[in-house]
mmCIF file of C-alpha atoms and ligand atoms in Angstrom:
data_model
loop_
_atom_site.group_PDB
_atom_site.id
_atom_site.type_symbol
_atom_site.label_atom_id
_atom_site.label_comp_id
_atom_site.label_asym_id
_atom_site.label_seq_id
_atom_site.Cartn_x
_atom_site.Cartn_y
_atom_site.Cartn_z
ATOM 1 C CA MET A 1 -61.811 1.858 90.512
ATOM 2 C CA ILE A 2 -62.471 -0.303 93.424
ATOM 3 C CA GLU A 3 -62.235 -3.709 91.710
ATOM 4 C CA SER A 4 -58.485 -3.762 91.854
ATOM 5 C CA GLN A 5 -58.516 -2.984 95.550
ATOM 6 C CA ILE A 6 -60.752 -5.767 96.740
ATOM 7 C CA GLU A 7 -59.137 -8.919 95.454
ATOM 8 C CA ASN A 8 -59.210 -10.140 99.023
ATOM 9 C CA PRO A 9 -62.475 -9.085 100.594
ATOM 10 C CA GLN A 10 -61.841 -11.004 103.835
ATOM 11 C CA VAL A 11 -61.769 -8.311 106.414
ATOM 12 C CA ASN A 12 -61.105 -9.982 109.703
ATOM 13 C CA GLY A 13 -58.544 -12.587 108.919
ATOM 14 C CA GLN A 14 -61.093 -15.352 109.566
ATOM 15 C CA GLY A 15 -62.099 -15.781 105.921
ATOM 16 C CA SER A 16 -65.240 -14.288 104.400
ATOM 17 C CA ALA A 17 -68.587 -14.977 106.008
ATOM 18 C CA SER A 18 -70.166 -18.115 104.537
ATOM 19 C CA VAL A 19 -72.898 -17.182 102.116
ATOM 20 C CA GLU A 20 -76.292 -18.812 101.855
ATOM 21 C CA THR A 21 -79.408 -18.753 99.723
ATOM 22 C CA LEU A 22 -82.190 -16.390 100.772
ATOM 23 C CA SER A 23 -85.665 -17.803 100.325
ATOM 24 C CA VAL A 24 -88.623 -15.432 100.689
ATOM 25 C CA ARG A 25 -91.931 -17.323 100.619
ATOM 26 C CA GLU A 26 -95.453 -16.003 100.107
ATOM 27 C CA ILE A 27 -95.127 -12.817 102.110
ATOM 28 C CA CYS A 28 -98.384 -10.960 102.748
ATOM 29 C CA LYS A 29 -98.675 -7.667 104.613
ATOM 30 C CA SER A 30 -101.560 -5.261 105.153
ATOM 31 C CA PHE A 31 -101.760 -1.865 106.804
ATOM 32 C CA GLY A 32 -105.399 -1.723 107.865
ATOM 33 C CA GLU A 33 -107.446 -2.235 104.709
ATOM 34 C CA HIS A 34 -104.466 -1.602 102.461
ATOM 35 C CA GLN A 35 -102.669 -4.678 101.115
ATOM 36 C CA ALA A 36 -99.039 -3.603 100.894
ATOM 37 C CA LEU A 37 -97.674 -7.033 99.812
ATOM 38 C CA VAL A 38 -99.550 -9.982 98.319
ATOM 39 C CA ASN A 39 -97.861 -13.391 98.091
ATOM 40 C CA VAL A 40 -94.399 -12.056 97.352
ATOM 41 C CA GLY A 41 -91.763 -14.761 97.066
ATOM 42 C CA PHE A 42 -88.399 -15.427 95.418
ATOM 43 C CA ASP A 43 -85.078 -17.194 95.924
ATOM 44 C CA LEU A 44 -81.787 -15.356 95.896
ATOM 45 C CA GLN A 45 -78.598 -17.377 95.420
ATOM 46 C CA PRO A 46 -75.260 -16.514 97.033
ATOM 47 C CA GLY A 47 -73.596 -13.767 95.034
ATOM 48 C CA GLU A 48 -76.810 -12.631 93.372
ATOM 49 C CA LEU A 49 -78.091 -9.082 93.453
ATOM 50 C CA LEU A 50 -81.854 -8.727 93.227
ATOM 51 C CA VAL A 51 -83.335 -5.331 92.494
ATOM 52 C CA ALA A 52 -86.850 -4.727 93.829
ATOM 53 C CA LEU A 53 -88.239 -2.222 91.330
ATOM 54 C CA GLY A 54 -91.498 -0.342 91.187
ATOM 55 C CA PRO A 55 -93.185 3.042 91.569
ATOM 56 C CA SER A 56 -93.644 4.833 94.860
ATOM 57 C CA GLY A 57 -95.934 2.931 97.212
ATOM 58 C CA CYS A 58 -95.627 -0.465 95.473
ATOM 59 C CA GLY A 59 -94.272 -2.122 98.630
ATOM 60 C CA LYS A 60 -90.499 -2.211 98.023
ATOM 61 C CA SER A 61 -89.440 -0.759 101.360
ATOM 62 C CA THR A 62 -92.045 -2.786 103.234
ATOM 63 C CA LEU A 63 -90.577 -5.955 101.730
ATOM 64 C CA LEU A 64 -87.083 -4.934 102.826
ATOM 65 C CA ARG A 65 -88.271 -3.962 106.290
ATOM 66 C CA ILE A 66 -89.997 -7.322 106.721
ATOM 67 C CA ILE A 67 -86.834 -9.188 105.720
ATOM 68 C CA ALA A 68 -84.837 -7.010 108.115
ATOM 69 C CA GLY A 69 -87.334 -7.646 110.911
ATOM 70 C CA LEU A 70 -88.373 -4.001 111.313
ATOM 71 C CA GLU A 71 -91.903 -4.938 110.258
ATOM 72 C CA SER A 72 -93.722 -8.255 110.641
ATOM 73 C CA ALA A 73 -95.621 -10.096 107.901
ATOM 74 C CA GLU A 74 -99.081 -11.607 108.391
ATOM 75 C CA HIS A 75 -98.189 -14.574 106.270
ATOM 76 C CA GLY A 76 -95.092 -16.159 104.789
ATOM 77 C CA GLU A 77 -91.636 -17.322 105.764
ATOM 78 C CA ILE A 78 -88.090 -16.120 105.217
ATOM 79 C CA TRP A 79 -85.156 -18.530 105.210
ATOM 80 C CA LEU A 80 -81.442 -17.848 105.043
ATOM 81 C CA GLY A 81 -79.811 -21.174 104.210
ATOM 82 C CA SER A 82 -81.286 -23.702 106.635
ATOM 83 C CA ARG A 83 -82.317 -21.059 109.213
ATOM 84 C CA ARG A 84 -85.799 -19.593 109.328
ATOM 85 C CA ILE A 85 -85.118 -15.928 110.128
ATOM 86 C CA ASP A 86 -88.544 -14.257 110.131
ATOM 87 C CA THR A 87 -89.100 -15.618 113.637
ATOM 88 C CA LEU A 88 -85.822 -14.100 114.892
ATOM 89 C CA ALA A 89 -85.204 -10.656 116.357
ATOM 90 C CA PRO A 90 -83.643 -8.217 113.839
ATOM 91 C CA LYS A 91 -80.246 -8.346 115.571
ATOM 92 C CA ASP A 92 -80.112 -12.144 115.211
ATOM 93 C CA ARG A 93 -80.832 -12.209 111.470
ATOM 94 C CA ASP A 94 -77.232 -11.548 110.455
ATOM 95 C CA LEU A 95 -77.938 -8.915 107.832
ATOM 96 C CA SER A 96 -76.967 -5.307 107.134
ATOM 97 C CA LEU A 97 -79.371 -2.609 106.019
ATOM 98 C CA VAL A 98 -78.245 0.582 104.252
ATOM 99 C CA PHE A 99 -80.666 3.492 103.723
ATOM 100 C CA GLN A 100 -80.461 6.523 101.472
ATOM 101 C CA ASN A 101 -79.927 8.862 104.408
ATOM 102 C CA TYR A 102 -76.667 7.180 105.516
ATOM 103 C CA ALA A 103 -77.578 7.114 109.250
ATOM 104 C CA LEU A 104 -74.000 7.843 110.312
ATOM 105 C CA TYR A 105 -73.234 9.011 113.839
ATOM 106 C CA PRO A 106 -72.445 12.734 113.380
ATOM 107 C CA HIS A 107 -70.278 13.031 116.503
ATOM 108 C CA MET A 108 -68.035 10.093 115.548
ATOM 109 C CA THR A 109 -65.145 10.114 113.092
ATOM 110 C CA VAL A 110 -65.223 7.942 109.970
ATOM 111 C CA ALA A 111 -62.995 5.410 111.721
ATOM 112 C CA GLN A 112 -65.283 5.322 114.752
ATOM 113 C CA ASN A 113 -68.362 4.992 112.544
ATOM 114 C CA LEU A 114 -66.777 2.084 110.680
ATOM 115 C CA ALA A 115 -65.642 0.401 113.893
ATOM 116 C CA PHE A 116 -68.950 0.809 115.682
ATOM 117 C CA PRO A 117 -70.581 -2.524 114.634
ATOM 118 C CA LEU A 118 -67.427 -4.345 115.757
ATOM 119 C CA LYS A 119 -67.399 -2.524 119.082
ATOM 120 C CA VAL A 120 -70.977 -3.690 119.663
ATOM 121 C CA LYS A 121 -69.795 -7.237 118.895
ATOM 122 C CA LYS A 122 -66.985 -6.720 121.445
ATOM 123 C CA VAL A 123 -64.216 -7.257 118.891
ATOM 124 C CA SER A 124 -60.827 -6.299 120.397
ATOM 125 C CA LYS A 125 -59.381 -2.846 119.742
ATOM 126 C CA ASP A 126 -56.437 -4.240 117.734
ATOM 127 C CA GLN A 127 -58.723 -6.283 115.507
ATOM 128 C CA ARG A 128 -61.031 -3.287 115.044
ATOM 129 C CA LEU A 129 -58.116 -1.179 113.857
ATOM 130 C CA ILE A 130 -57.001 -3.822 111.361
ATOM 131 C CA GLN A 131 -60.482 -4.261 109.972
ATOM 132 C CA VAL A 132 -61.233 -0.533 109.753
ATOM 133 C CA ASN A 133 -58.024 -0.005 107.792
ATOM 134 C CA LYS A 134 -58.880 -2.827 105.382
ATOM 135 C CA ILE A 135 -62.396 -1.538 104.795
ATOM 136 C CA ALA A 136 -61.104 2.032 104.388
ATOM 137 C CA GLU A 137 -58.650 0.828 101.746
ATOM 138 C CA MET A 138 -61.378 -1.160 99.985
ATOM 139 C CA LEU A 139 -63.636 1.892 99.843
ATOM 140 C CA ARG A 140 -60.910 4.488 99.260
ATOM 141 C CA LEU A 141 -61.558 6.209 102.569
ATOM 142 C CA GLU A 142 -57.995 6.000 103.963
ATOM 143 C CA ASP A 143 -57.570 9.782 103.930
ATOM 144 C CA GLN A 144 -60.928 10.462 105.526
ATOM 145 C CA LEU A 145 -60.661 8.339 108.686
ATOM 146 C CA THR A 146 -60.245 11.225 111.127
ATOM 147 C CA LYS A 147 -63.025 13.363 109.622
ATOM 148 C CA ARG A 148 -66.593 13.557 110.841
ATOM 149 C CA PRO A 149 -69.563 12.885 108.490
ATOM 150 C CA ALA A 150 -70.337 16.607 108.091
ATOM 151 C CA GLN A 151 -66.882 17.096 106.551
ATOM 152 C CA LEU A 152 -67.470 14.465 103.832
ATOM 153 C CA SER A 153 -69.075 14.616 100.386
ATOM 154 C CA GLY A 154 -72.324 12.711 99.749
ATOM 155 C CA GLY A 155 -70.464 9.918 97.965
ATOM 156 C CA GLN A 156 -67.930 9.580 100.771
ATOM 157 C CA ARG A 157 -70.708 9.430 103.357
ATOM 158 C CA GLN A 158 -72.452 6.718 101.404
ATOM 159 C CA ARG A 159 -69.167 4.788 101.215
ATOM 160 C CA VAL A 160 -68.849 4.986 105.000
ATOM 161 C CA ALA A 161 -72.416 3.663 105.327
ATOM 162 C CA LEU A 162 -71.539 0.789 102.980
ATOM 163 C CA GLY A 163 -68.311 0.159 104.871
ATOM 164 C CA ARG A 164 -70.205 -0.080 108.115
ATOM 165 C CA ALA A 165 -72.549 -2.598 106.516
ATOM 166 C CA ILE A 166 -69.683 -4.662 105.109
ATOM 167 C CA ILE A 167 -67.451 -4.712 108.169
ATOM 168 C CA ARG A 168 -69.890 -6.950 110.023
ATOM 169 C CA GLN A 169 -69.656 -9.581 107.284
ATOM 170 C CA PRO A 170 -73.414 -10.162 107.203
ATOM 171 C CA LYS A 171 -75.032 -13.035 105.334
ATOM 172 C CA LEU A 172 -77.362 -10.636 103.512
ATOM 173 C CA PHE A 173 -77.195 -7.002 102.383
ATOM 174 C CA LEU A 174 -80.357 -4.935 102.147
ATOM 175 C CA LEU A 175 -79.939 -1.603 100.372
ATOM 176 C CA ASP A 176 -82.901 0.802 100.291
ATOM 177 C CA GLU A 177 -82.427 3.458 97.580
ATOM 178 C CA PRO A 178 -78.875 4.010 98.842
ATOM 179 C CA LEU A 179 -77.899 6.391 96.029
ATOM 180 C CA SER A 180 -80.961 8.656 95.952
ATOM 181 C CA ASN A 181 -79.153 11.576 97.569
ATOM 182 C CA LEU A 182 -76.281 11.594 95.081
ATOM 183 C CA ASP A 183 -75.943 13.474 91.795
ATOM 184 C CA THR A 184 -76.225 11.627 88.469
ATOM 185 C CA GLU A 185 -72.510 11.167 87.854
ATOM 186 C CA LEU A 186 -71.762 9.949 91.351
ATOM 187 C CA ARG A 187 -74.732 7.600 91.249
ATOM 188 C CA ALA A 188 -73.417 5.940 88.096
ATOM 189 C CA HIS A 189 -69.991 5.598 89.707
ATOM 190 C CA MET A 190 -71.336 4.235 92.997
ATOM 191 C CA ARG A 191 -73.551 1.744 91.124
ATOM 192 C CA ARG A 192 -70.477 0.198 89.561
ATOM 193 C CA GLU A 193 -68.676 0.212 92.906
ATOM 194 C CA ILE A 194 -71.544 -1.497 94.712
ATOM 195 C CA VAL A 195 -71.874 -4.186 92.046
ATOM 196 C CA SER A 196 -68.165 -4.928 92.001
ATOM 197 C CA LEU A 197 -68.010 -4.956 95.794
ATOM 198 C CA GLN A 198 -71.032 -7.222 96.032
ATOM 199 C CA LYS A 199 -69.659 -9.647 93.446
ATOM 200 C CA SER A 200 -66.389 -9.741 95.289
ATOM 201 C CA LEU A 201 -67.998 -10.377 98.693
ATOM 202 C CA HIS A 202 -70.458 -12.845 97.151
ATOM 203 C CA THR A 203 -73.119 -11.851 99.677
ATOM 204 C CA PRO A 204 -76.727 -12.063 98.436
ATOM 205 C CA THR A 205 -78.104 -8.545 98.165
ATOM 206 C CA ILE A 206 -81.496 -6.924 97.743
ATOM 207 C CA TYR A 207 -81.406 -3.450 96.312
ATOM 208 C CA VAL A 208 -84.560 -1.321 96.327
ATOM 209 C CA THR A 209 -85.042 1.412 93.743
ATOM 210 C CA HIS A 210 -87.675 3.087 91.589
ATOM 211 C CA ASP A 211 -84.992 3.850 88.977
ATOM 212 C CA GLN A 212 -85.235 1.428 86.068
ATOM 213 C CA THR A 213 -81.753 2.326 84.793
ATOM 214 C CA GLU A 214 -80.307 1.356 88.159
ATOM 215 C CA ALA A 215 -82.230 -1.919 87.992
ATOM 216 C CA LEU A 216 -81.134 -2.803 84.460
ATOM 217 C CA THR A 217 -77.491 -1.945 85.057
ATOM 218 C CA MET A 218 -77.044 -3.564 88.474
ATOM 219 C CA ALA A 219 -79.335 -6.557 88.809
ATOM 220 C CA ASP A 220 -78.836 -10.251 88.321
ATOM 221 C CA LYS A 221 -82.591 -10.503 88.841
ATOM 222 C CA ILE A 222 -85.284 -7.835 88.887
ATOM 223 C CA LEU A 223 -88.496 -8.173 90.869
ATOM 224 C CA VAL A 224 -91.082 -5.739 89.511
ATOM 225 C CA LEU A 225 -93.775 -4.808 92.035
ATOM 226 C CA LYS A 226 -97.048 -2.968 91.495
ATOM 227 C CA ASN A 227 -99.514 -2.289 94.313
ATOM 228 C CA GLY A 228 -97.864 -5.018 96.390
ATOM 229 C CA HIS A 229 -98.178 -7.651 93.651
ATOM 230 C CA MET A 230 -95.292 -9.318 91.839
ATOM 231 C CA CYS A 231 -95.613 -8.436 88.157
ATOM 232 C CA GLN A 232 -92.472 -10.229 87.021
ATOM 233 C CA LEU A 233 -89.272 -11.783 88.336
ATOM 234 C CA GLY A 234 -86.521 -12.204 85.779
ATOM 235 C CA THR A 235 -83.113 -11.206 84.496
ATOM 236 C CA PRO A 236 -82.761 -7.662 83.147
ATOM 237 C CA ASP A 237 -82.781 -9.160 79.659
ATOM 238 C CA GLU A 238 -86.050 -11.031 80.296
ATOM 239 C CA ILE A 239 -87.674 -7.996 81.882
ATOM 240 C CA TYR A 240 -86.703 -5.717 79.003
ATOM 241 C CA ASN A 241 -87.159 -8.097 76.081
ATOM 242 C CA SER A 242 -90.064 -10.240 77.293
ATOM 243 C CA PRO A 243 -92.088 -8.031 79.646
ATOM 244 C CA ALA A 244 -94.916 -9.958 81.311
ATOM 245 C CA ASP A 245 -97.431 -7.149 80.896
ATOM 246 C CA THR A 246 -97.912 -3.568 79.751
ATOM 247 C CA PHE A 247 -96.994 -2.260 83.224
ATOM 248 C CA VAL A 248 -93.537 -3.880 83.170
ATOM 249 C CA ALA A 249 -93.045 -2.943 79.506
ATOM 250 C CA GLY A 250 -93.951 0.684 80.265
ATOM 251 C CA PHE A 251 -91.971 0.951 83.503
ATOM 252 C CA VAL A 252 -88.693 -0.403 82.135
ATOM 253 C CA GLY A 253 -87.019 1.370 79.234
ATOM 254 C CA ALA A 254 -86.324 5.027 78.525
ATOM 255 C CA PRO A 255 -87.638 6.477 76.294
ATOM 256 C CA LYS A 256 -90.718 4.433 77.010
ATOM 257 C CA ILE A 257 -92.086 1.666 74.826
ATOM 258 C CA ASN A 258 -94.853 2.771 72.422
ATOM 259 C CA PHE A 259 -98.270 1.135 72.706
ATOM 260 C CA ILE A 260 -100.574 0.996 69.688
ATOM 261 C CA THR A 261 -104.089 -0.377 70.185
ATOM 262 C CA CYS A 262 -104.831 -2.578 67.187
ATOM 263 C CA ASN A 263 -107.821 -4.433 65.819
ATOM 264 C CA TYR A 264 -107.543 -7.838 64.146
ATOM 265 C CA LYS A 265 -109.929 -8.976 61.416
ATOM 266 C CA THR A 266 -110.158 -11.853 58.975
ATOM 267 C CA ASP A 267 -112.103 -11.869 55.712
ATOM 268 C CA SER A 268 -114.113 -14.724 54.173
ATOM 269 C CA MET A 269 -110.948 -16.036 52.537
ATOM 270 C CA GLY A 270 -109.223 -16.228 55.928
ATOM 271 C CA ARG A 271 -106.885 -13.329 55.150
ATOM 272 C CA SER A 272 -106.026 -11.224 58.180
ATOM 273 C CA SER A 273 -105.673 -7.485 58.520
ATOM 274 C CA VAL A 274 -104.598 -5.318 61.431
ATOM 275 C CA ALA A 275 -105.896 -1.765 61.840
ATOM 276 C CA PRO A 276 -104.447 0.841 62.046
ATOM 277 C CA MET A 277 -101.270 -0.837 60.801
ATOM 278 C CA GLY A 278 -102.802 -1.708 57.418
ATOM 279 C CA VAL A 279 -100.878 -4.984 57.116
ATOM 280 C CA THR A 280 -101.619 -8.674 57.713
ATOM 281 C CA PHE A 281 -101.208 -10.059 61.208
ATOM 282 C CA GLU A 282 -98.685 -12.611 59.929
ATOM 283 C CA SER A 283 -96.443 -9.834 58.669
ATOM 284 C CA LEU A 284 -96.223 -8.505 62.221
ATOM 285 C CA TYR A 285 -96.158 -11.761 64.078
ATOM 286 C CA PRO A 286 -94.461 -14.971 62.941
ATOM 287 C CA LYS A 287 -96.694 -18.059 62.984
ATOM 288 C CA GLY A 288 -96.378 -20.594 65.738
ATOM 289 C CA ARG A 289 -95.639 -18.198 68.550
ATOM 290 C CA GLY A 290 -98.807 -18.816 70.446
ATOM 291 C CA VAL A 291 -101.060 -15.804 69.915
ATOM 292 C CA VAL A 292 -104.588 -16.887 69.044
ATOM 293 C CA LEU A 293 -107.027 -14.135 68.027
ATOM 294 C CA SER A 294 -110.553 -14.126 66.645
ATOM 295 C CA SER A 295 -111.800 -11.690 64.027
ATOM 296 C CA GLY A 296 -112.821 -8.452 65.771
ATOM 297 C CA ASP A 297 -110.374 -8.866 68.675
ATOM 298 C CA SER A 298 -108.293 -5.943 69.819
ATOM 299 C CA PHE A 299 -104.757 -6.202 71.182
ATOM 300 C CA VAL A 300 -102.003 -3.829 72.219
ATOM 301 C CA LEU A 301 -98.880 -3.756 70.098
ATOM 302 C CA GLY A 302 -95.745 -2.790 72.046
ATOM 303 C CA VAL A 303 -92.978 -1.189 69.992
ATOM 304 C CA ARG A 304 -89.758 -0.084 71.648
ATOM 305 C CA PRO A 305 -88.186 3.056 70.105
ATOM 306 C CA GLU A 306 -85.275 1.004 68.784
ATOM 307 C CA ALA A 307 -87.665 -1.292 66.873
ATOM 308 C CA ILE A 308 -88.578 1.577 64.530
ATOM 309 C CA VAL A 309 -86.462 1.969 61.407
ATOM 310 C CA VAL A 310 -87.083 5.110 59.389
ATOM 311 C CA GLY A 311 -86.422 4.973 55.638
ATOM 312 C CA PRO A 312 -88.014 5.993 52.333
ATOM 313 C CA LEU A 313 -89.191 2.441 51.581
ATOM 314 C CA GLY A 314 -90.872 1.951 54.963
ATOM 315 C CA GLU A 315 -94.379 0.461 54.739
ATOM 316 C CA PHE A 316 -95.860 2.695 57.470
ATOM 317 C CA LYS A 317 -96.340 6.459 57.282
ATOM 318 C CA GLY A 318 -96.065 8.976 60.100
ATOM 319 C CA ARG A 319 -95.760 12.737 60.593
ATOM 320 C CA ILE A 320 -93.039 14.246 62.770
ATOM 321 C CA LYS A 321 -94.269 16.036 65.882
ATOM 322 C CA GLU A 322 -90.974 17.041 67.487
ATOM 323 C CA VAL A 323 -87.299 16.153 67.650
ATOM 324 C CA GLU A 324 -85.157 16.278 70.780
ATOM 325 C CA PHE A 325 -81.356 16.529 70.547
ATOM 326 C CA LEU A 326 -79.571 14.307 73.081
ATOM 327 C CA GLY A 327 -75.976 14.900 72.006
ATOM 328 C CA ASP A 328 -75.070 11.474 70.639
ATOM 329 C CA ARG A 329 -78.461 10.988 68.966
ATOM 330 C CA ARG A 330 -81.943 12.393 68.588
ATOM 331 C CA VAL A 331 -85.224 11.183 69.979
ATOM 332 C CA ALA A 332 -88.180 12.073 67.788
ATOM 333 C CA THR A 333 -91.933 11.790 68.179
ATOM 334 C CA MET A 334 -94.303 11.215 65.287
ATOM 335 C CA PHE A 335 -98.021 10.908 64.880
ATOM 336 C CA PHE A 336 -99.114 7.529 63.536
ATOM 337 C CA ALA A 337 -102.869 7.020 63.245
ATOM 338 C CA ASP A 338 -104.114 8.376 66.604
ATOM 339 C CA THR A 339 -100.938 7.487 68.484
ATOM 340 C CA GLU A 340 -97.759 9.367 69.281
ATOM 341 C CA ILE A 341 -94.714 7.209 68.665
ATOM 342 C CA THR A 342 -91.194 7.818 69.933
ATOM 343 C CA PHE A 343 -88.146 6.617 68.023
ATOM 344 C CA TYR A 344 -84.426 7.268 67.591
ATOM 345 C CA THR A 345 -82.958 9.010 64.593
ATOM 346 C CA ASP A 346 -79.569 10.224 63.397
ATOM 347 C CA SER A 347 -81.147 12.543 60.871
ATOM 348 C CA LYS A 348 -80.660 16.279 61.367
ATOM 349 C CA SER A 349 -83.209 17.088 58.705
ATOM 350 C CA PHE A 350 -86.441 16.012 60.389
ATOM 351 C CA LYS A 351 -88.680 18.995 61.010
ATOM 352 C CA PRO A 352 -92.059 19.079 62.756
ATOM 353 C CA GLY A 353 -94.814 18.397 60.220
ATOM 354 C CA ALA A 354 -92.605 16.377 57.841
ATOM 355 C CA ASP A 355 -93.980 13.077 56.509
ATOM 356 C CA ILE A 356 -91.807 10.030 57.025
ATOM 357 C CA ASN A 357 -91.892 6.321 56.253
ATOM 358 C CA PHE A 358 -90.829 3.640 58.660
ATOM 359 C CA ASN A 359 -90.632 -0.104 59.193
ATOM 360 C CA LEU A 360 -90.885 -2.187 62.355
ATOM 361 C CA LYS A 361 -88.317 -4.767 63.414
ATOM 362 C CA LYS A 362 -90.677 -7.700 63.555
ATOM 363 C CA ASP A 363 -88.643 -9.832 65.911
ATOM 364 C CA ASN A 364 -88.790 -6.964 68.395
ATOM 365 C CA LEU A 365 -92.549 -6.449 68.767
ATOM 366 C CA HIS A 366 -94.658 -7.256 71.815
ATOM 367 C CA PHE A 367 -98.309 -8.272 71.934
ATOM 368 C CA PHE A 368 -100.522 -7.693 74.962
ATOM 369 C CA ASP A 369 -104.106 -8.436 75.922
ATOM 370 C CA VAL A 370 -106.103 -5.235 75.567
ATOM 371 C CA GLU A 371 -108.039 -5.823 78.821
ATOM 372 C CA THR A 372 -105.627 -7.509 81.216
ATOM 373 C CA GLY A 373 -102.425 -6.064 79.766
ATOM 374 C CA ARG A 374 -100.837 -9.550 79.988
ATOM 375 C CA ARG A 375 -98.333 -10.609 77.364
ATOM 376 C CA LEU A 376 -99.808 -12.707 74.549
ATOM 377 C CA GLY A 377 -97.965 -15.677 73.124
ATOM 378 C CA LEU A 378 -94.400 -16.674 73.865
HETATM 379 P P1 LIG B 1 -91.374 4.567 98.055
HETATM 380 O O1 LIG B 1 -90.572 4.294 96.811
HETATM 381 O O2 LIG B 1 -92.184 5.816 97.953
HETATM 382 O O3 LIG B 1 -90.567 4.477 99.307
HETATM 383 P P2 LIG B 1 -92.333 1.864 98.427
HETATM 384 O O4 LIG B 1 -92.552 1.091 97.181
HETATM 385 O O5 LIG B 1 -91.102 1.580 99.193
HETATM 386 O O6 LIG B 1 -92.500 3.404 98.127
HETATM 387 P P3 LIG B 1 -93.710 1.204 100.849
HETATM 388 O O7 LIG B 1 -93.022 2.228 101.683
HETATM 389 O O8 LIG B 1 -93.292 -0.207 101.011
HETATM 390 O O9 LIG B 1 -93.625 1.599 99.312
HETATM 391 O O10 LIG B 1 -95.276 1.319 101.113
HETATM 392 C C1 LIG B 1 -96.214 0.448 100.490
HETATM 393 C C2 LIG B 1 -97.606 0.899 100.837
HETATM 394 O O11 LIG B 1 -97.859 0.673 102.227
HETATM 395 C C3 LIG B 1 -97.844 2.384 100.614
HETATM 396 O O12 LIG B 1 -99.169 2.558 100.155
HETATM 397 C C4 LIG B 1 -97.682 2.998 101.983
HETATM 398 O O13 LIG B 1 -98.472 4.146 102.127
HETATM 399 C C5 LIG B 1 -98.165 1.876 102.887
HETATM 400 N N1 LIG B 1 -97.468 1.876 104.188
HETATM 401 C C6 LIG B 1 -96.151 1.662 104.373
HETATM 402 N N2 LIG B 1 -95.840 1.698 105.691
HETATM 403 C C7 LIG B 1 -97.011 1.954 106.353
HETATM 404 C C8 LIG B 1 -97.359 2.107 107.726
HETATM 405 N N3 LIG B 1 -96.450 1.993 108.697
HETATM 406 N N4 LIG B 1 -98.651 2.363 108.007
HETATM 407 C C9 LIG B 1 -99.589 2.449 107.049
HETATM 408 N N5 LIG B 1 -99.321 2.302 105.727
HETATM 409 C C10 LIG B 1 -98.053 2.066 105.381
#
């Protein structure tokens, strides 16, 4: 693992580059009629890794390109420490951008690729050699220095691309789906390497992905984008456990959260009931948590698979649709009322068509507005 090899991330003997807060303020960008980004803003502290997460076309890459200076915004400002950088040329912004397609020079060796940014900066040959060797050691590329990119594996190529980004000691790293070309195992490995490297260098980093697992495992903060709008900015824990709306709840988590459309009613005695659950509202939702409903209102109940506990005494009844074996556990689907619900089970005996009982973990339920999809209550 790389952690043990990067106790001293200073690569040029001058100490690490000073790190500063990135402040992105109210960025708006349109392509013709299409609004690609609408009032996007956030602060990123030194050492923090922010993952910009969202489906294809939500504006992630555009955001990164605007910060890098490859695209200009119609509105908004970008500050790095006390410097406003959106008015500067890309080369003066002091940041490194890494793409999924590596962008290595095919005719150069690994050593030459790594040294290239320093050559541009007119760093002396001796210093270049020292720094290339340090970066190669940090990224476990010592044995690859004389090879050309075509002779490397995908993971090695991506390490060279990262090395080239690091060697310049930028004040900001921008990574655009850098692991998309790698297989699952290598991706998981490189994720850990990038996080440990980034924590060691303490450089604020924005990492773009559409992969929610990558976001949850790597981020200090996640910015969820949809159609250019910010849906939520929060820690992985906040995003997963307190999603701001049904889009965030549905995008983050695999298997996906279950949504059950419910109707709330009260009788003349003031007693509540929730269809199709067949229980009182209070039994689903502790008092004092801020959800106010009127009789006849509908809402969406969000139930993550892990909030479903199957057992003979469960107060709800479902019928098994199918069971999928995942090795360490099983993921099953059942019919409940008109809804298909996914849950985890250890049982080997569930067969399609079997009736089961289940309970819900009540501290793990989410309530959303049926029209806007916004979270209800605290
Ligand atoms: P992906 O994950 O597929 O790369 P993304 O979230 O990074 O998607 P962007 O590439 O930022 O999305 O694009 C956001 C929206 O802006 C998309 O609808 C895209 O078609 C549009 N767009 C991006 N660049 C341009 C451009 N140069 N001209 C016109 N439209 C563009």
